[in-house]
Amino acid sequence: MDLIDTLRSTGAVREFTDQPVDDAAVARILDTARFAPSGANAQAWRVVVVKDPAVRTRLRDLYLPGWADYLTMSAAGLRPWAPVNDPRAEAAALAVASEQAAALAVASEQAAALAAGSDQGGPAVAGGLAAHLDEAPVLLALFADLSALAAVDRDLDRYSFAGGASIYPFAWNVLLAARAEGLGGVITTMLIREEGPVKELLGAPDPLALAAVIALGHPVHQPRRLQRRPVPAFTTVDRVDGTPFPG
């Protein structure tokens, strides 16, 4: 597959068919992804291929509360967990959602009691990756070895992200290599919200930190050319407020 076309059309895939992915394909994907760049060539990544159905179910259950919070804050007009957010605004949005969820739970229980004995099914369960994470053909837990990261912004008075430059290129290489296998996937960081339980579940000691979970499989819908902002919308000359760089 042409490299430029691959870069322009490899998007996030969250829906997969039931077709399995064999270990040989996963091994080829990881064998290619390992050539990702990293600071000092430290290759500070560690991957766990999660196969145990019980462990997968637990990961899904740990994923769902964070996803609910994400949707709640988005609905309130917030970018969830943005480093510059007002924590009070996030807390207020989540509190309102909690009250609404409690009211809905009571209503659902009442409706279930009224429908007892009926031959009609209940309401459909919400779908999407969150509800079906455990069903993804391939689940990869990606850990970063914090002792091998040169986080040059560690001591700044702001959110630190420089260390990720030595980890996330590997994650992106996984998606690109998967594309070459006819697969699709998505990099999700939601489970970092539950890093402690995830580390315990997967036997990950310190100084490993959860960087992402990557789901892979055969796409229900084949990726197509993506839409993004044009170059002049995010590139300028000499200064951030400089003349837009022509695209």
PDB file of C-alpha atoms in Angstrom:
ATOM      1  CA  MET A   1       0.000   0.000   0.000  1.00  0.00           C
ATOM      2  CA  ASP A   2       1.326   3.460  -0.887  1.00  0.00           C
ATOM      3  CA  LEU A   3       2.807   5.184   2.175  1.00  0.00           C
ATOM      4  CA  ILE A   4       1.209   8.590   1.568  1.00  0.00           C
ATOM      5  CA  ASP A   5      -2.214   7.058   0.963  1.00  0.00           C
ATOM      6  CA  THR A   6      -1.810   4.995   4.133  1.00  0.00           C
ATOM      7  CA  LEU A   7      -0.966   8.083   6.184  1.00  0.00           C
ATOM      8  CA  ARG A   8      -3.950   9.948   4.759  1.00  0.00           C
ATOM      9  CA  SER A   9      -6.455   7.154   5.325  1.00  0.00           C
ATOM     10  CA  THR A  10      -5.522   5.381   8.560  1.00  0.00           C
ATOM     11  CA  GLY A  11      -8.189   6.555  10.959  1.00  0.00           C
ATOM     12  CA  ALA A  12      -9.537   5.230  14.237  1.00  0.00           C
ATOM     13  CA  VAL A  13     -11.523   2.007  13.808  1.00  0.00           C
ATOM     14  CA  ARG A  14     -13.786   1.063  16.712  1.00  0.00           C
ATOM     15  CA  GLU A  15     -16.080  -1.539  15.153  1.00  0.00           C
ATOM     16  CA  PHE A  16     -14.789  -4.968  14.208  1.00  0.00           C
ATOM     17  CA  THR A  17     -16.194  -8.077  12.587  1.00  0.00           C
ATOM     18  CA  ASP A  18     -16.165 -11.437  14.357  1.00  0.00           C
ATOM     19  CA  GLN A  19     -13.296 -12.622  12.180  1.00  0.00           C
ATOM     20  CA  PRO A  20     -10.362 -13.572  14.419  1.00  0.00           C
ATOM     21  CA  VAL A  21      -6.822 -12.279  14.025  1.00  0.00           C
ATOM     22  CA  ASP A  22      -4.158 -14.945  14.382  1.00  0.00           C
ATOM     23  CA  ASP A  23      -1.069 -14.588  16.534  1.00  0.00           C
ATOM     24  CA  ALA A  24       1.188 -14.589  13.489  1.00  0.00           C
ATOM     25  CA  ALA A  25      -0.424 -11.372  12.234  1.00  0.00           C
ATOM     26  CA  VAL A  26      -0.069  -9.755  15.657  1.00  0.00           C
ATOM     27  CA  ALA A  27       3.580 -10.793  15.775  1.00  0.00           C
ATOM     28  CA  ARG A  28       4.196  -9.238  12.345  1.00  0.00           C
ATOM     29  CA  ILE A  29       2.518  -6.015  13.438  1.00  0.00           C
ATOM     30  CA  LEU A  30       4.654  -5.747  16.564  1.00  0.00           C
ATOM     31  CA  ASP A  31       7.773  -6.735  14.635  1.00  0.00           C
ATOM     32  CA  THR A  32       7.233  -3.733  12.344  1.00  0.00           C
ATOM     33  CA  ALA A  33       6.070  -1.337  15.057  1.00  0.00           C
ATOM     34  CA  ARG A  34       9.258  -1.849  17.075  1.00  0.00           C
ATOM     35  CA  PHE A  35      11.163   0.321  14.596  1.00  0.00           C
ATOM     36  CA  ALA A  36       9.428   3.426  15.957  1.00  0.00           C
ATOM     37  CA  PRO A  37      11.755   6.212  17.108  1.00  0.00           C
ATOM     38  CA  SER A  38      12.373   6.822  20.805  1.00  0.00           C
ATOM     39  CA  GLY A  39      14.694   9.046  22.822  1.00  0.00           C
ATOM     40  CA  ALA A  40      18.217   7.539  22.978  1.00  0.00           C
ATOM     41  CA  ASN A  41      16.653   4.517  21.236  1.00  0.00           C
ATOM     42  CA  ALA A  42      15.509   3.419  24.693  1.00  0.00           C
ATOM     43  CA  GLN A  43      12.468   1.570  23.293  1.00  0.00           C
ATOM     44  CA  ALA A  44      10.758   2.087  26.635  1.00  0.00           C
ATOM     45  CA  TRP A  45       7.584   0.252  25.682  1.00  0.00           C
ATOM     46  CA  ARG A  46       6.203  -2.989  27.033  1.00  0.00           C
ATOM     47  CA  VAL A  47       3.207  -4.735  25.454  1.00  0.00           C
ATOM     48  CA  VAL A  48       0.763  -7.230  26.955  1.00  0.00           C
ATOM     49  CA  VAL A  49      -1.441  -9.171  24.525  1.00  0.00           C
ATOM     50  CA  VAL A  50      -4.627  -9.675  26.531  1.00  0.00           C
ATOM     51  CA  LYS A  51      -6.370 -12.963  25.701  1.00  0.00           C
ATOM     52  CA  ASP A  52      -7.980 -14.205  28.932  1.00  0.00           C
ATOM     53  CA  PRO A  53     -11.761 -13.583  28.616  1.00  0.00           C
ATOM     54  CA  ALA A  54     -12.106 -12.770  32.325  1.00  0.00           C
ATOM     55  CA  VAL A  55      -9.303 -10.213  32.160  1.00  0.00           C
ATOM     56  CA  ARG A  56     -10.823  -8.677  29.037  1.00  0.00           C
ATOM     57  CA  THR A  57     -14.190  -8.375  30.769  1.00  0.00           C
ATOM     58  CA  ARG A  58     -12.555  -6.670  33.736  1.00  0.00           C
ATOM     59  CA  LEU A  59     -10.814  -4.196  31.437  1.00  0.00           C
ATOM     60  CA  ARG A  60     -14.153  -3.381  29.838  1.00  0.00           C
ATOM     61  CA  ASP A  61     -15.742  -2.837  33.238  1.00  0.00           C
ATOM     62  CA  LEU A  62     -12.897  -0.523  34.265  1.00  0.00           C
ATOM     63  CA  TYR A  63     -13.255   1.367  30.979  1.00  0.00           C
ATOM     64  CA  LEU A  64     -16.978   2.145  31.250  1.00  0.00           C
ATOM     65  CA  PRO A  65     -17.035   4.661  34.164  1.00  0.00           C
ATOM     66  CA  GLY A  66     -14.380   6.837  32.548  1.00  0.00           C
ATOM     67  CA  TRP A  67     -16.222   6.729  29.245  1.00  0.00           C
ATOM     68  CA  ALA A  68     -19.447   7.795  30.967  1.00  0.00           C
ATOM     69  CA  ASP A  69     -17.604  10.736  32.548  1.00  0.00           C
ATOM     70  CA  TYR A  70     -16.122  11.634  29.152  1.00  0.00           C
ATOM     71  CA  LEU A  71     -19.581  11.747  27.552  1.00  0.00           C
ATOM     72  CA  THR A  72     -20.982  13.717  30.469  1.00  0.00           C
ATOM     73  CA  MET A  73     -18.328  16.422  30.338  1.00  0.00           C
ATOM     74  CA  SER A  74     -18.591  16.614  26.555  1.00  0.00           C
ATOM     75  CA  ALA A  75     -22.335  17.110  26.813  1.00  0.00           C
ATOM     76  CA  ALA A  76     -21.667  19.969  29.251  1.00  0.00           C
ATOM     77  CA  GLY A  77     -19.509  21.704  26.652  1.00  0.00           C
ATOM     78  CA  LEU A  78     -16.188  20.752  28.245  1.00  0.00           C
ATOM     79  CA  ARG A  79     -13.203  19.098  26.635  1.00  0.00           C
ATOM     80  CA  PRO A  80     -12.879  16.182  29.103  1.00  0.00           C
ATOM     81  CA  TRP A  81      -9.863  16.430  31.394  1.00  0.00           C
ATOM     82  CA  ALA A  82      -8.242  19.220  29.381  1.00  0.00           C
ATOM     83  CA  PRO A  83      -5.250  20.433  31.453  1.00  0.00           C
ATOM     84  CA  VAL A  84      -6.645  24.001  31.511  1.00  0.00           C
ATOM     85  CA  ASN A  85     -10.180  23.050  32.597  1.00  0.00           C
ATOM     86  CA  ASP A  86     -11.733  24.473  35.752  1.00  0.00           C
ATOM     87  CA  PRO A  87     -12.018  21.401  38.033  1.00  0.00           C
ATOM     88  CA  ARG A  88     -15.138  22.895  39.598  1.00  0.00           C
ATOM     89  CA  ALA A  89     -16.910  22.973  36.227  1.00  0.00           C
ATOM     90  CA  GLU A  90     -16.020  19.333  35.630  1.00  0.00           C
ATOM     91  CA  ALA A  91     -17.191  18.346  39.111  1.00  0.00           C
ATOM     92  CA  ALA A  92     -20.479  20.199  38.654  1.00  0.00           C
ATOM     93  CA  ALA A  93     -21.149  18.495  35.329  1.00  0.00           C
ATOM     94  CA  LEU A  94     -20.424  15.069  36.797  1.00  0.00           C
ATOM     95  CA  ALA A  95     -22.603  15.742  39.865  1.00  0.00           C
ATOM     96  CA  VAL A  96     -25.604  16.633  37.704  1.00  0.00           C
ATOM     97  CA  ALA A  97     -25.060  13.524  35.616  1.00  0.00           C
ATOM     98  CA  SER A  98     -24.846  11.394  38.758  1.00  0.00           C
ATOM     99  CA  GLU A  99     -28.214  12.700  39.951  1.00  0.00           C
ATOM    100  CA  GLN A 100     -29.757  12.070  36.546  1.00  0.00           C
ATOM    101  CA  ALA A 101     -28.314   8.546  36.430  1.00  0.00           C
ATOM    102  CA  ALA A 102     -29.769   7.778  39.854  1.00  0.00           C
ATOM    103  CA  ALA A 103     -33.195   8.978  38.749  1.00  0.00           C
ATOM    104  CA  LEU A 104     -32.972   6.923  35.563  1.00  0.00           C
ATOM    105  CA  ALA A 105     -31.965   3.852  37.566  1.00  0.00           C
ATOM    106  CA  VAL A 106     -35.072   4.179  39.751  1.00  0.00           C
ATOM    107  CA  ALA A 107     -37.260   4.663  36.688  1.00  0.00           C
ATOM    108  CA  SER A 108     -35.702   1.637  35.012  1.00  0.00           C
ATOM    109  CA  GLU A 109     -36.332  -0.526  38.080  1.00  0.00           C
ATOM    110  CA  GLN A 110     -39.956   0.586  38.159  1.00  0.00           C
ATOM    111  CA  ALA A 111     -40.374  -0.125  34.458  1.00  0.00           C
ATOM    112  CA  ALA A 112     -38.793  -3.547  34.876  1.00  0.00           C
ATOM    113  CA  ALA A 113     -41.165  -4.374  37.710  1.00  0.00           C
ATOM    114  CA  LEU A 114     -44.163  -3.372  35.597  1.00  0.00           C
ATOM    115  CA  ALA A 115     -42.881  -5.402  32.666  1.00  0.00           C
ATOM    116  CA  ALA A 116     -42.223  -8.534  34.733  1.00  0.00           C
ATOM    117  CA  GLY A 117     -43.688 -11.505  32.940  1.00  0.00           C
ATOM    118  CA  SER A 118     -43.933  -9.623  29.658  1.00  0.00           C
ATOM    119  CA  ASP A 119     -42.535 -11.268  26.512  1.00  0.00           C
ATOM    120  CA  GLN A 120     -41.121  -7.962  25.290  1.00  0.00           C
ATOM    121  CA  GLY A 121     -37.396  -7.345  25.545  1.00  0.00           C
ATOM    122  CA  GLY A 122     -35.900  -4.542  27.555  1.00  0.00           C
ATOM    123  CA  PRO A 123     -34.201  -1.430  26.223  1.00  0.00           C
ATOM    124  CA  ALA A 124     -31.193  -1.925  23.997  1.00  0.00           C
ATOM    125  CA  VAL A 125     -27.819  -1.671  25.676  1.00  0.00           C
ATOM    126  CA  ALA A 126     -25.667   1.153  24.353  1.00  0.00           C
ATOM    127  CA  GLY A 127     -23.044  -0.110  21.919  1.00  0.00           C
ATOM    128  CA  GLY A 128     -19.732   1.238  20.833  1.00  0.00           C
ATOM    129  CA  LEU A 129     -16.182   0.342  21.758  1.00  0.00           C
ATOM    130  CA  ALA A 130     -16.713   0.977  25.472  1.00  0.00           C
ATOM    131  CA  ALA A 131     -19.479  -1.600  25.796  1.00  0.00           C
ATOM    132  CA  HIS A 132     -17.694  -4.142  23.610  1.00  0.00           C
ATOM    133  CA  LEU A 133     -14.023  -3.590  24.412  1.00  0.00           C
ATOM    134  CA  ASP A 134     -13.709  -7.185  25.583  1.00  0.00           C
ATOM    135  CA  GLU A 135     -14.922  -8.424  22.187  1.00  0.00           C
ATOM    136  CA  ALA A 136     -12.164  -6.790  20.134  1.00  0.00           C
ATOM    137  CA  PRO A 137     -10.221  -9.520  18.318  1.00  0.00           C
ATOM    138  CA  VAL A 138      -6.920  -8.124  19.604  1.00  0.00           C
ATOM    139  CA  LEU A 139      -6.312  -6.127  22.776  1.00  0.00           C
ATOM    140  CA  LEU A 140      -2.835  -4.760  23.443  1.00  0.00           C
ATOM    141  CA  ALA A 141      -2.006  -3.016  26.710  1.00  0.00           C
ATOM    142  CA  LEU A 142       0.872  -0.607  26.119  1.00  0.00           C
ATOM    143  CA  PHE A 143       3.053   0.338  29.074  1.00  0.00           C
ATOM    144  CA  ALA A 144       5.847   2.916  29.304  1.00  0.00           C
ATOM    145  CA  ASP A 145       8.929   2.364  31.434  1.00  0.00           C
ATOM    146  CA  LEU A 146       9.165   5.687  33.267  1.00  0.00           C
ATOM    147  CA  SER A 147      12.796   5.041  34.171  1.00  0.00           C
ATOM    148  CA  ALA A 148      13.710   5.151  30.463  1.00  0.00           C
ATOM    149  CA  LEU A 149      11.879   8.343  29.469  1.00  0.00           C
ATOM    150  CA  ALA A 150      13.645  11.696  29.138  1.00  0.00           C
ATOM    151  CA  ALA A 151      10.686  13.850  30.182  1.00  0.00           C
ATOM    152  CA  VAL A 152      12.417  17.195  29.598  1.00  0.00           C
ATOM    153  CA  ASP A 153       9.308  19.125  30.671  1.00  0.00           C
ATOM    154  CA  ARG A 154       9.001  17.210  33.949  1.00  0.00           C
ATOM    155  CA  ASP A 155       9.827  20.209  36.156  1.00  0.00           C
ATOM    156  CA  LEU A 156       7.791  22.849  34.335  1.00  0.00           C
ATOM    157  CA  ASP A 157       4.733  24.314  36.014  1.00  0.00           C
ATOM    158  CA  ARG A 158       2.357  22.689  33.575  1.00  0.00           C
ATOM    159  CA  TYR A 159       1.155  19.333  32.350  1.00  0.00           C
ATOM    160  CA  SER A 160       4.048  17.110  31.244  1.00  0.00           C
ATOM    161  CA  PHE A 161       3.833  15.354  27.876  1.00  0.00           C
ATOM    162  CA  ALA A 162       7.334  15.256  26.373  1.00  0.00           C
ATOM    163  CA  GLY A 163       7.990  11.691  27.545  1.00  0.00           C
ATOM    164  CA  GLY A 164       5.151  10.466  25.368  1.00  0.00           C
ATOM    165  CA  ALA A 165       7.256  11.265  22.298  1.00  0.00           C
ATOM    166  CA  SER A 166       9.182   8.073  23.047  1.00  0.00           C
ATOM    167  CA  ILE A 167       6.065   5.896  23.369  1.00  0.00           C
ATOM    168  CA  TYR A 168       3.229   7.031  21.111  1.00  0.00           C
ATOM    169  CA  PRO A 169       5.143   6.752  17.814  1.00  0.00           C
ATOM    170  CA  PHE A 170       5.267   3.022  18.620  1.00  0.00           C
ATOM    171  CA  ALA A 171       1.483   2.996  19.161  1.00  0.00           C
ATOM    172  CA  TRP A 172       0.947   4.751  15.830  1.00  0.00           C
ATOM    173  CA  ASN A 173       3.274   2.283  14.116  1.00  0.00           C
ATOM    174  CA  VAL A 174       1.039  -0.499  15.430  1.00  0.00           C
ATOM    175  CA  LEU A 175      -1.945   1.045  13.605  1.00  0.00           C
ATOM    176  CA  LEU A 176       0.044   1.558  10.405  1.00  0.00           C
ATOM    177  CA  ALA A 177       1.395  -1.989  10.476  1.00  0.00           C
ATOM    178  CA  ALA A 178      -2.109  -3.295  11.180  1.00  0.00           C
ATOM    179  CA  ARG A 179      -3.360  -1.434   8.112  1.00  0.00           C
ATOM    180  CA  ALA A 180      -0.828  -3.311   5.997  1.00  0.00           C
ATOM    181  CA  GLU A 181      -2.405  -6.536   7.321  1.00  0.00           C
ATOM    182  CA  GLY A 182      -5.876  -5.398   6.245  1.00  0.00           C
ATOM    183  CA  LEU A 183      -6.816  -4.584   9.832  1.00  0.00           C
ATOM    184  CA  GLY A 184      -7.944  -1.455  11.617  1.00  0.00           C
ATOM    185  CA  GLY A 185      -7.675  -0.264  15.176  1.00  0.00           C
ATOM    186  CA  VAL A 186      -7.775   2.490  17.713  1.00  0.00           C
ATOM    187  CA  ILE A 187      -5.472   3.849  20.409  1.00  0.00           C
ATOM    188  CA  THR A 188      -7.462   4.547  23.560  1.00  0.00           C
ATOM    189  CA  THR A 189      -6.157   6.126  26.760  1.00  0.00           C
ATOM    190  CA  MET A 190      -9.360   5.906  28.790  1.00  0.00           C
ATOM    191  CA  LEU A 191      -8.114   3.068  30.992  1.00  0.00           C
ATOM    192  CA  ILE A 192      -5.301   5.262  32.291  1.00  0.00           C
ATOM    193  CA  ARG A 193      -8.021   6.657  34.570  1.00  0.00           C
ATOM    194  CA  GLU A 194      -7.907   3.247  36.281  1.00  0.00           C
ATOM    195  CA  GLU A 195      -4.168   2.682  36.003  1.00  0.00           C
ATOM    196  CA  GLY A 196      -3.772   1.103  39.451  1.00  0.00           C
ATOM    197  CA  PRO A 197      -6.327  -1.673  38.961  1.00  0.00           C
ATOM    198  CA  VAL A 198      -5.141  -2.253  35.395  1.00  0.00           C
ATOM    199  CA  LYS A 199      -1.524  -2.622  36.500  1.00  0.00           C
ATOM    200  CA  GLU A 200      -2.557  -5.058  39.209  1.00  0.00           C
ATOM    201  CA  LEU A 201      -4.728  -6.992  36.780  1.00  0.00           C
ATOM    202  CA  LEU A 202      -1.919  -7.320  34.230  1.00  0.00           C
ATOM    203  CA  GLY A 203       0.944  -7.770  36.683  1.00  0.00           C
ATOM    204  CA  ALA A 204       2.700  -4.536  35.724  1.00  0.00           C
ATOM    205  CA  PRO A 205       5.179  -3.380  38.411  1.00  0.00           C
ATOM    206  CA  ASP A 206       6.595   0.088  38.904  1.00  0.00           C
ATOM    207  CA  PRO A 207       8.084   1.965  37.106  1.00  0.00           C
ATOM    208  CA  LEU A 208       5.757   0.825  34.311  1.00  0.00           C
ATOM    209  CA  ALA A 209       2.891   3.214  33.550  1.00  0.00           C
ATOM    210  CA  LEU A 210      -0.115   2.528  31.354  1.00  0.00           C
ATOM    211  CA  ALA A 211       0.180   4.541  28.139  1.00  0.00           C
ATOM    212  CA  ALA A 212      -2.721   3.135  26.098  1.00  0.00           C
ATOM    213  CA  VAL A 213      -4.799   0.148  25.151  1.00  0.00           C
ATOM    214  CA  ILE A 214      -4.901  -0.648  21.451  1.00  0.00           C
ATOM    215  CA  ALA A 215      -7.809  -2.586  19.955  1.00  0.00           C
ATOM    216  CA  LEU A 216      -7.325  -4.246  16.571  1.00  0.00           C
ATOM    217  CA  GLY A 217      -9.462  -6.298  14.223  1.00  0.00           C
ATOM    218  CA  HIS A 218     -11.060  -6.530  10.810  1.00  0.00           C
ATOM    219  CA  PRO A 219     -13.038  -3.295  10.293  1.00  0.00           C
ATOM    220  CA  VAL A 220     -16.790  -3.375   9.838  1.00  0.00           C
ATOM    221  CA  HIS A 221     -16.309  -0.341   7.611  1.00  0.00           C
ATOM    222  CA  GLN A 222     -13.126   0.000   5.600  1.00  0.00           C
ATOM    223  CA  PRO A 223     -11.155   3.192   6.319  1.00  0.00           C
ATOM    224  CA  ARG A 224     -11.464   5.979   3.782  1.00  0.00           C
ATOM    225  CA  ARG A 225      -9.622   9.198   3.101  1.00  0.00           C
ATOM    226  CA  LEU A 226      -9.913  11.386   6.170  1.00  0.00           C
ATOM    227  CA  GLN A 227     -10.837  15.042   6.594  1.00  0.00           C
ATOM    228  CA  ARG A 228      -8.457  17.367   8.432  1.00  0.00           C
ATOM    229  CA  ARG A 229      -7.796  21.095   8.691  1.00  0.00           C
ATOM    230  CA  PRO A 230      -5.637  22.482   5.862  1.00  0.00           C
ATOM    231  CA  VAL A 231      -1.969  23.302   6.537  1.00  0.00           C
ATOM    232  CA  PRO A 232      -2.439  27.130   6.742  1.00  0.00           C
ATOM    233  CA  ALA A 233      -4.970  26.618   9.551  1.00  0.00           C
ATOM    234  CA  PHE A 234      -2.277  25.381  11.953  1.00  0.00           C
ATOM    235  CA  THR A 235       1.073  26.489  10.470  1.00  0.00           C
ATOM    236  CA  THR A 236       2.543  29.990  10.516  1.00  0.00           C
ATOM    237  CA  VAL A 237       5.865  31.649   9.641  1.00  0.00           C
ATOM    238  CA  ASP A 238       8.310  32.816  12.347  1.00  0.00           C
ATOM    239  CA  ARG A 239       5.697  33.293  15.115  1.00  0.00           C
ATOM    240  CA  VAL A 240       2.523  31.633  16.337  1.00  0.00           C
ATOM    241  CA  ASP A 241       0.681  34.797  15.265  1.00  0.00           C
ATOM    242  CA  GLY A 242       2.685  35.029  12.031  1.00  0.00           C
ATOM    243  CA  THR A 243       1.602  34.763   8.420  1.00  0.00           C
ATOM    244  CA  PRO A 244      -0.083  31.458   7.584  1.00  0.00           C
ATOM    245  CA  PHE A 245       2.242  29.054   5.814  1.00  0.00           C
ATOM    246  CA  PRO A 246       0.809  28.309   2.372  1.00  0.00           C
ATOM    247  CA  GLY A 247      -0.590  24.831   1.963  1.00  0.00           C
TER     248      GLY A 247
END
